[in-house]
Amino acid sequence: MKHLEDKITQASNLESLEKIRVELFGKKGALAAEFAKLKDIPGPEKKAFAEGLNKSKAALQAVFDKQYEILKAKEIEAMLKSEEIDVSLYGNVAQKGALHPVMETMDKIIDYFVAMNFAVESGPMVEDDFHNFEALNLPKYHPARDMQDTFYFNDGGLLRTHTSPVQIRTMLQSKPPIRMIAPGSVFRRDYDLTHTPMFHQVEGLVVDEEGKVSFANLKSILTDFLHHMFGDVEVRFRPSFFPFTEPSAEVDISCIFCKGDGCRVCSHTGWLEVLGCGIVDPNVFKSVGYEGVSGYAFGLGVERFAMLIHQIPDLRSLFEGDIRLLEQFR
Ligand code: PHE
């Protein structure tokens, strides 16, 4: 008896305990073998033998049940331990990124015009002479076509110098009325404090029946747009020249740094130039086969807006990919 009890209490896990259970209590187990002896025991001793056996069986069962409880508890404890989660531990926290200031500014510009019901159009960066110049009333010997300003390919193709060709493509593909902006990268042979060979523009175009689109409409929407971008600034329209618009204007805002008093950023004029615009030249409509329409157009450089909004002195720093600069815009 004692050695059977020891066998049970020495089981170190549920698996070996189960083996022992079969050995002892199973059909072919040790107890069954003892009970089998009953039939050979003579009558008078049978009862005492059977009583003894039943007692032993009950005792063993009690020892077994106790050991089962102990091992089961152990197992649960081990499982809990292995599945334990330390909620106070720091995980592998992903680094928080941010939009590049140029893209963030671009989004803010696009948001305004989308809210004003403008469609967002795009086109190829590798353009041809017709879409980038010819159709925009840029005569053959216009200085903007100069090798100094434009990146040309050997086959006569070029990198677009503005997103105006998207306006030409949109007009060729659809009928008026048109209300669109064309955001995207453009390329010019320039590199200094305020110019990089690649930069971003958003240009806009509105075309409708003759007489439905006026300079007053243009002035009103651009003034509202500039308030959206720069807050409470003064806006002025100054006569200017663009081949694709007539009349044309450049738009200034009162200097956001000195509030118009004059400082280095505004070259002591009190004004910052931020936009070009005008009424679409009839020659542009002619080149896309439009008749009896009127329209206005405008264009701006996104980097210039970003530089002013974030007071970035050197435009080139935006494209160096220096993480220390970018981290400031998180
Ligand atoms: N396309 C001009 C530029 O790139 C901007 C502009 C667009 C000016 C539309 C007037 C009207 O400089």
CSV table of C-alpha atoms and ligand atoms in Angstrom, one decimal:
chain,number,residue,atom,x,y,z
A,1,MET,CA,0.0,0.0,0.0
A,2,LYS,CA,2.6,2.5,1.1
A,3,HIS,CA,4.7,2.0,-2.0
A,4,LEU,CA,1.6,2.6,-4.2
A,5,GLU,CA,0.8,5.8,-2.3
A,6,ASP,CA,4.4,7.0,-2.8
A,7,LYS,CA,4.1,6.3,-6.5
A,8,ILE,CA,1.1,8.6,-6.7
A,9,THR,CA,2.6,11.4,-4.6
A,10,GLN,CA,5.9,11.2,-6.6
A,11,ALA,CA,4.1,11.9,-9.9
A,12,SER,CA,5.5,15.3,-11.0
A,13,ASN,CA,3.0,16.1,-13.7
A,14,LEU,CA,-0.6,15.3,-14.9
A,15,GLU,CA,0.7,13.1,-17.7
A,16,SER,CA,2.6,10.7,-15.4
A,17,LEU,CA,-0.2,10.8,-12.9
A,18,GLU,CA,-2.6,9.6,-15.6
A,19,LYS,CA,-0.2,6.7,-16.4
A,20,ILE,CA,-0.3,5.7,-12.7
A,21,ARG,CA,-4.1,5.9,-12.7
A,22,VAL,CA,-4.3,3.4,-15.4
A,23,GLU,CA,-1.7,1.1,-13.7
A,24,LEU,CA,-3.6,1.2,-10.4
A,25,PHE,CA,-7.3,1.7,-11.2
A,26,GLY,CA,-7.5,0.5,-14.8
A,27,LYS,CA,-9.3,-2.7,-15.9
A,28,LYS,CA,-6.0,-4.5,-16.0
A,29,GLY,CA,-4.5,-2.5,-13.1
A,30,ALA,CA,-3.1,-3.6,-9.8
A,31,LEU,CA,-6.4,-3.2,-7.9
A,32,ALA,CA,-8.3,-5.2,-10.5
A,33,ALA,CA,-5.7,-7.9,-10.1
A,34,GLU,CA,-6.3,-8.0,-6.3
A,35,PHE,CA,-10.0,-8.1,-6.7
A,36,ALA,CA,-9.6,-11.0,-9.1
A,37,LYS,CA,-8.0,-13.0,-6.3
A,38,LEU,CA,-11.4,-12.9,-4.4
A,39,LYS,CA,-12.8,-15.8,-6.3
A,40,ASP,CA,-10.0,-18.1,-5.0
A,41,ILE,CA,-10.4,-17.1,-1.4
A,42,PRO,CA,-12.3,-19.5,0.8
A,43,GLY,CA,-15.8,-18.4,2.0
A,44,PRO,CA,-15.1,-17.2,5.6
A,45,GLU,CA,-12.1,-15.0,4.7
A,46,LYS,CA,-13.7,-13.6,1.6
A,47,LYS,CA,-15.6,-10.8,3.4
A,48,ALA,CA,-12.6,-9.5,5.4
A,49,PHE,CA,-10.4,-9.6,2.3
A,50,ALA,CA,-13.0,-7.7,0.2
A,51,GLU,CA,-13.4,-5.1,3.0
A,52,GLY,CA,-9.7,-4.6,3.3
A,53,LEU,CA,-9.4,-4.2,-0.5
A,54,ASN,CA,-12.2,-1.6,-0.7
A,55,LYS,CA,-10.6,0.4,2.1
A,56,SER,CA,-7.3,0.3,0.4
A,57,LYS,CA,-8.9,1.4,-2.9
A,58,ALA,CA,-10.7,4.3,-1.2
A,59,ALA,CA,-7.5,5.4,0.5
A,60,LEU,CA,-5.6,5.3,-2.8
A,61,GLN,CA,-8.3,7.1,-4.5
A,62,ALA,CA,-8.1,9.9,-1.9
A,63,VAL,CA,-4.3,10.2,-2.3
A,64,PHE,CA,-4.8,10.2,-6.1
A,65,ASP,CA,-7.5,13.0,-5.9
A,66,LYS,CA,-5.3,15.1,-3.7
A,67,GLN,CA,-2.3,14.7,-6.0
A,68,TYR,CA,-4.4,15.5,-9.0
A,69,GLU,CA,-5.5,18.8,-7.4
A,70,ILE,CA,-2.0,19.7,-6.6
A,71,LEU,CA,-0.7,19.0,-10.1
A,72,LYS,CA,-3.7,20.7,-11.8
A,73,ALA,CA,-3.1,23.8,-9.8
A,74,LYS,CA,0.6,23.7,-10.7
A,75,GLU,CA,-0.3,23.4,-14.4
A,76,ILE,CA,-2.7,26.3,-14.3
A,77,GLU,CA,-0.2,28.5,-12.5
A,78,ALA,CA,2.5,27.6,-15.1
A,79,MET,CA,0.1,28.4,-18.0
A,80,LEU,CA,-0.8,31.8,-16.4
A,81,LYS,CA,2.8,32.6,-16.0
A,82,SER,CA,3.7,31.8,-19.6
A,83,GLU,CA,0.8,33.8,-20.9
A,84,GLU,CA,1.3,36.7,-18.7
A,85,ILE,CA,1.3,40.2,-20.3
A,86,ASP,CA,3.0,43.0,-18.6
A,87,VAL,CA,0.8,45.9,-19.5
A,88,SER,CA,3.3,48.4,-18.0
A,89,LEU,CA,6.0,47.4,-20.5
A,90,TYR,CA,6.7,49.8,-23.4
A,91,GLY,CA,6.0,48.2,-26.8
A,92,ASN,CA,7.9,48.9,-30.1
A,93,VAL,CA,6.3,52.3,-30.6
A,94,ALA,CA,6.4,53.3,-34.3
A,95,GLN,CA,8.0,56.7,-34.9
A,96,LYS,CA,5.4,59.3,-35.7
A,97,GLY,CA,5.9,60.7,-39.2
A,98,ALA,CA,4.6,63.9,-40.7
A,99,LEU,CA,3.8,65.5,-44.0
A,100,HIS,CA,6.6,67.4,-45.7
A,101,PRO,CA,5.9,71.1,-45.4
A,102,VAL,CA,5.5,71.4,-49.1
A,103,MET,CA,2.9,68.7,-49.3
A,104,GLU,CA,1.1,70.0,-46.3
A,105,THR,CA,0.9,73.5,-47.9
A,106,MET,CA,-0.2,71.9,-51.2
A,107,ASP,CA,-3.0,70.0,-49.3
A,108,LYS,CA,-4.2,73.2,-47.7
A,109,ILE,CA,-4.3,74.9,-51.2
A,110,ILE,CA,-6.1,72.0,-52.8
A,111,ASP,CA,-8.6,71.8,-49.9
A,112,TYR,CA,-9.6,75.4,-50.5
A,113,PHE,CA,-10.3,75.0,-54.2
A,114,VAL,CA,-12.0,71.6,-53.8
A,115,ALA,CA,-14.4,73.3,-51.3
A,116,MET,CA,-15.0,75.9,-54.0
A,117,ASN,CA,-16.0,73.2,-56.4
A,118,PHE,CA,-12.9,73.0,-58.5
A,119,ALA,CA,-11.9,69.6,-60.1
A,120,VAL,CA,-8.3,68.4,-59.5
A,121,GLU,CA,-6.6,67.5,-62.8
A,122,SER,CA,-3.1,66.1,-63.6
A,123,GLY,CA,-1.0,65.5,-66.6
A,124,PRO,CA,2.5,64.3,-67.7
A,125,MET,CA,5.7,65.9,-66.5
A,126,VAL,CA,7.4,65.2,-69.8
A,127,GLU,CA,5.7,67.5,-72.2
A,128,ASP,CA,6.0,68.7,-75.7
A,129,ASP,CA,6.4,72.2,-77.1
A,130,PHE,CA,2.7,72.5,-78.1
A,131,HIS,CA,1.2,71.9,-74.7
A,132,ASN,CA,3.9,73.7,-72.7
A,133,PHE,CA,4.3,76.7,-74.9
A,134,GLU,CA,2.7,77.0,-78.3
A,135,ALA,CA,-1.0,76.5,-77.2
A,136,LEU,CA,-0.4,78.9,-74.3
A,137,ASN,CA,0.4,81.8,-76.7
A,138,LEU,CA,4.1,81.7,-76.0
A,139,PRO,CA,5.6,82.8,-79.3
A,140,LYS,CA,8.5,80.8,-80.8
A,141,TYR,CA,11.1,83.3,-79.6
A,142,HIS,CA,9.7,84.0,-76.2
A,143,PRO,CA,12.5,84.0,-73.6
A,144,ALA,CA,10.8,81.4,-71.5
A,145,ARG,CA,11.6,78.9,-74.2
A,146,ASP,CA,15.3,79.6,-73.8
A,147,MET,CA,17.7,76.8,-73.1
A,148,GLN,CA,18.5,78.8,-69.9
A,149,ASP,CA,15.1,78.1,-68.4
A,150,THR,CA,13.8,74.8,-69.8
A,151,PHE,CA,15.2,71.3,-69.6
A,152,TYR,CA,15.0,69.8,-73.1
A,153,PHE,CA,15.4,66.2,-74.3
A,154,ASN,CA,17.2,65.4,-77.5
A,155,ASP,CA,14.0,64.5,-79.2
A,156,GLY,CA,12.5,68.0,-78.6
A,157,GLY,CA,10.5,66.8,-75.6
A,158,LEU,CA,10.9,68.8,-72.4
A,159,LEU,CA,10.2,68.8,-68.7
A,160,ARG,CA,7.1,71.0,-68.1
A,161,THR,CA,8.0,74.5,-66.8
A,162,HIS,CA,4.6,75.1,-65.3
A,163,THR,CA,1.4,73.0,-64.9
A,164,SER,CA,-0.5,75.2,-67.5
A,165,PRO,CA,-0.1,72.3,-70.1
A,166,VAL,CA,-2.6,70.4,-67.9
A,167,GLN,CA,-5.1,73.2,-68.6
A,168,ILE,CA,-4.6,72.8,-72.3
A,169,ARG,CA,-5.0,69.0,-72.1
A,170,THR,CA,-8.2,69.4,-70.0
A,171,MET,CA,-9.7,71.9,-72.5
A,172,LEU,CA,-8.8,69.6,-75.4
A,173,GLN,CA,-10.5,66.6,-73.7
A,174,SER,CA,-13.6,68.3,-72.5
A,175,LYS,CA,-16.1,71.0,-73.2
A,176,PRO,CA,-16.8,74.2,-71.2
A,177,PRO,CA,-17.8,75.0,-68.5
A,178,ILE,CA,-14.4,74.1,-66.8
A,179,ARG,CA,-13.5,74.7,-63.3
A,180,MET,CA,-10.2,73.0,-62.4
A,181,ILE,CA,-6.9,73.2,-60.6
A,182,ALA,CA,-3.7,71.5,-61.7
A,183,PRO,CA,-1.3,70.8,-58.8
A,184,GLY,CA,2.1,69.1,-59.6
A,185,SER,CA,5.8,69.3,-59.9
A,186,VAL,CA,7.5,71.5,-62.5
A,187,PHE,CA,11.1,72.0,-63.7
A,188,ARG,CA,13.3,75.0,-64.4
A,189,ARG,CA,17.0,75.5,-64.7
A,190,ASP,CA,17.3,77.5,-61.6
A,191,TYR,CA,19.2,77.1,-58.3
A,192,ASP,CA,19.6,79.7,-55.5
A,193,LEU,CA,18.1,80.7,-52.2
A,194,THR,CA,14.5,80.9,-53.6
A,195,HIS,CA,14.7,78.6,-56.6
A,196,THR,CA,15.2,74.8,-57.1
A,197,PRO,CA,15.2,72.9,-60.4
A,198,MET,CA,12.1,71.1,-59.3
A,199,PHE,CA,9.3,72.8,-57.5
A,200,HIS,CA,5.5,72.6,-57.2
A,201,GLN,CA,2.7,74.7,-58.7
A,202,VAL,CA,-1.0,74.9,-58.4
A,203,GLU,CA,-2.6,76.5,-61.4
A,204,GLY,CA,-6.3,77.2,-61.8
A,205,LEU,CA,-8.6,77.7,-64.8
A,206,VAL,CA,-12.3,78.6,-65.0
A,207,VAL,CA,-14.0,78.7,-68.4
A,208,ASP,CA,-17.6,79.5,-69.1
A,209,GLU,CA,-19.9,81.2,-71.7
A,210,GLU,CA,-18.8,84.6,-72.9
A,211,GLY,CA,-19.5,87.2,-70.3
A,212,LYS,CA,-20.0,84.8,-67.4
A,213,VAL,CA,-16.4,85.0,-66.1
A,214,SER,CA,-15.0,88.3,-65.1
A,215,PHE,CA,-11.9,89.8,-63.5
A,216,ALA,CA,-14.1,90.6,-60.6
A,217,ASN,CA,-14.8,86.9,-60.0
A,218,LEU,CA,-11.0,86.2,-60.2
A,219,LYS,CA,-10.2,89.0,-57.8
A,220,SER,CA,-12.9,87.9,-55.3
A,221,ILE,CA,-11.9,84.2,-55.2
A,222,LEU,CA,-8.1,84.9,-55.0
A,223,THR,CA,-8.6,87.4,-52.2
A,224,ASP,CA,-10.6,84.9,-50.2
A,225,PHE,CA,-8.1,82.2,-51.0
A,226,LEU,CA,-5.2,84.3,-49.7
A,227,HIS,CA,-7.1,85.0,-46.5
A,228,HIS,CA,-7.6,81.2,-46.1
A,229,MET,CA,-3.8,80.7,-46.5
A,230,PHE,CA,-2.3,83.7,-44.7
A,231,GLY,CA,-5.1,85.0,-42.4
A,232,ASP,CA,-5.8,88.7,-42.0
A,233,VAL,CA,-3.6,90.2,-44.7
A,234,GLU,CA,-4.1,93.0,-47.3
A,235,VAL,CA,-4.3,91.8,-50.9
A,236,ARG,CA,-3.4,94.0,-53.9
A,237,PHE,CA,-3.6,93.3,-57.7
A,238,ARG,CA,-0.8,94.8,-59.8
A,239,PRO,CA,-0.9,95.0,-63.6
A,240,SER,CA,1.6,92.6,-65.1
A,241,PHE,CA,2.2,90.5,-68.2
A,242,PHE,CA,1.8,86.8,-69.1
A,243,PRO,CA,1.6,85.5,-72.6
A,244,PHE,CA,-1.5,83.4,-71.9
A,245,THR,CA,-3.6,86.0,-70.1
A,246,GLU,CA,-4.8,89.5,-71.0
A,247,PRO,CA,-5.2,91.6,-68.9
A,248,SER,CA,-2.7,90.0,-66.4
A,249,ALA,CA,-1.9,90.8,-62.8
A,250,GLU,CA,0.4,89.8,-60.1
A,251,VAL,CA,-1.0,89.5,-56.6
A,252,ASP,CA,0.7,90.8,-53.5
A,253,ILE,CA,-0.1,90.3,-49.8
A,254,SER,CA,1.0,92.7,-47.1
A,255,CYS,CA,4.2,91.4,-45.6
A,256,ILE,CA,3.3,88.8,-43.0
A,257,PHE,CA,6.6,89.4,-41.1
A,258,CYS,CA,6.6,93.2,-40.7
A,259,LYS,CA,2.9,93.8,-41.3
A,260,GLY,CA,3.7,96.2,-44.1
A,261,ASP,CA,6.3,98.3,-42.3
A,262,GLY,CA,9.2,97.1,-44.5
A,263,CYS,CA,11.7,94.4,-43.7
A,264,ARG,CA,14.4,92.2,-45.4
A,265,VAL,CA,11.9,89.5,-46.5
A,266,CYS,CA,9.7,92.0,-48.4
A,267,SER,CA,12.8,94.0,-49.6
A,268,HIS,CA,11.4,97.0,-47.6
A,269,THR,CA,8.4,97.3,-49.8
A,270,GLY,CA,5.8,96.0,-47.3
A,271,TRP,CA,4.5,93.6,-49.9
A,272,LEU,CA,5.1,90.0,-50.9
A,273,GLU,CA,4.3,88.7,-54.4
A,274,VAL,CA,2.5,85.4,-54.2
A,275,LEU,CA,0.4,84.8,-57.4
A,276,GLY,CA,0.1,85.4,-61.1
A,277,CYS,CA,-3.3,85.6,-62.8
A,278,GLY,CA,-5.4,87.1,-65.5
A,279,ILE,CA,-8.2,86.8,-68.0
A,280,VAL,CA,-7.4,84.0,-70.5
A,281,ASP,CA,-6.0,85.3,-73.8
A,282,PRO,CA,-8.3,84.6,-76.8
A,283,ASN,CA,-5.4,83.0,-78.6
A,284,VAL,CA,-5.3,80.2,-76.0
A,285,PHE,CA,-9.0,79.4,-76.6
A,286,LYS,CA,-8.3,79.5,-80.4
A,287,SER,CA,-5.5,76.9,-80.0
A,288,VAL,CA,-7.9,74.5,-78.3
A,289,GLY,CA,-10.9,75.2,-80.6
A,290,TYR,CA,-13.0,77.0,-78.0
A,291,GLU,CA,-15.4,79.8,-79.2
A,292,GLY,CA,-17.7,82.2,-77.4
A,293,VAL,CA,-16.2,81.6,-74.0
A,294,SER,CA,-14.4,83.6,-71.4
A,295,GLY,CA,-12.2,82.5,-68.6
A,296,TYR,CA,-9.7,83.3,-65.9
A,297,ALA,CA,-6.5,81.6,-64.9
A,298,PHE,CA,-4.0,81.8,-62.0
A,299,GLY,CA,-0.8,80.1,-60.9
A,300,LEU,CA,1.3,79.9,-57.8
A,301,GLY,CA,4.4,78.3,-56.5
A,302,VAL,CA,3.7,76.0,-53.5
A,303,GLU,CA,7.3,76.3,-52.1
A,304,ARG,CA,7.0,80.1,-51.9
A,305,PHE,CA,3.8,79.7,-49.9
A,306,ALA,CA,5.5,77.1,-47.6
A,307,MET,CA,8.5,79.3,-47.1
A,308,LEU,CA,6.4,82.2,-46.1
A,309,ILE,CA,4.1,80.2,-43.8
A,310,HIS,CA,6.9,78.5,-42.0
A,311,GLN,CA,9.5,81.3,-42.3
A,312,ILE,CA,12.0,79.1,-44.1
A,313,PRO,CA,15.0,81.3,-45.3
A,314,ASP,CA,16.6,78.9,-47.8
A,315,LEU,CA,14.3,77.0,-50.2
A,316,ARG,CA,17.0,74.4,-50.9
A,317,SER,CA,16.8,73.2,-47.3
A,318,LEU,CA,13.4,71.7,-48.0
A,319,PHE,CA,14.9,69.2,-50.5
A,320,GLU,CA,18.0,68.1,-48.6
A,321,GLY,CA,16.1,65.5,-46.7
A,322,ASP,CA,17.7,66.5,-43.4
A,323,ILE,CA,15.7,64.8,-40.7
A,324,ARG,CA,16.4,67.7,-38.2
A,325,LEU,CA,14.6,70.1,-40.4
A,326,LEU,CA,11.7,67.8,-41.1
A,327,GLU,CA,11.3,66.9,-37.4
A,328,GLN,CA,10.3,70.5,-36.7
A,329,PHE,CA,7.1,70.0,-38.8
A,330,ARG,CA,5.8,67.0,-36.9
B,1,PHE,N1,2.0,79.7,-65.7
B,1,PHE,C1,2.5,80.8,-65.0
B,1,PHE,C2,3.8,80.4,-64.4
B,1,PHE,O1,4.2,79.3,-64.4
B,1,PHE,C3,1.6,81.2,-63.8
B,1,PHE,C4,0.3,81.7,-64.3
B,1,PHE,C5,-0.8,80.9,-64.5
B,1,PHE,C6,0.1,83.1,-64.5
B,1,PHE,C7,-2.0,81.4,-65.0
B,1,PHE,C8,-1.1,83.6,-64.9
B,1,PHE,C9,-2.1,82.8,-65.2
B,1,PHE,O2,4.6,81.3,-64.0
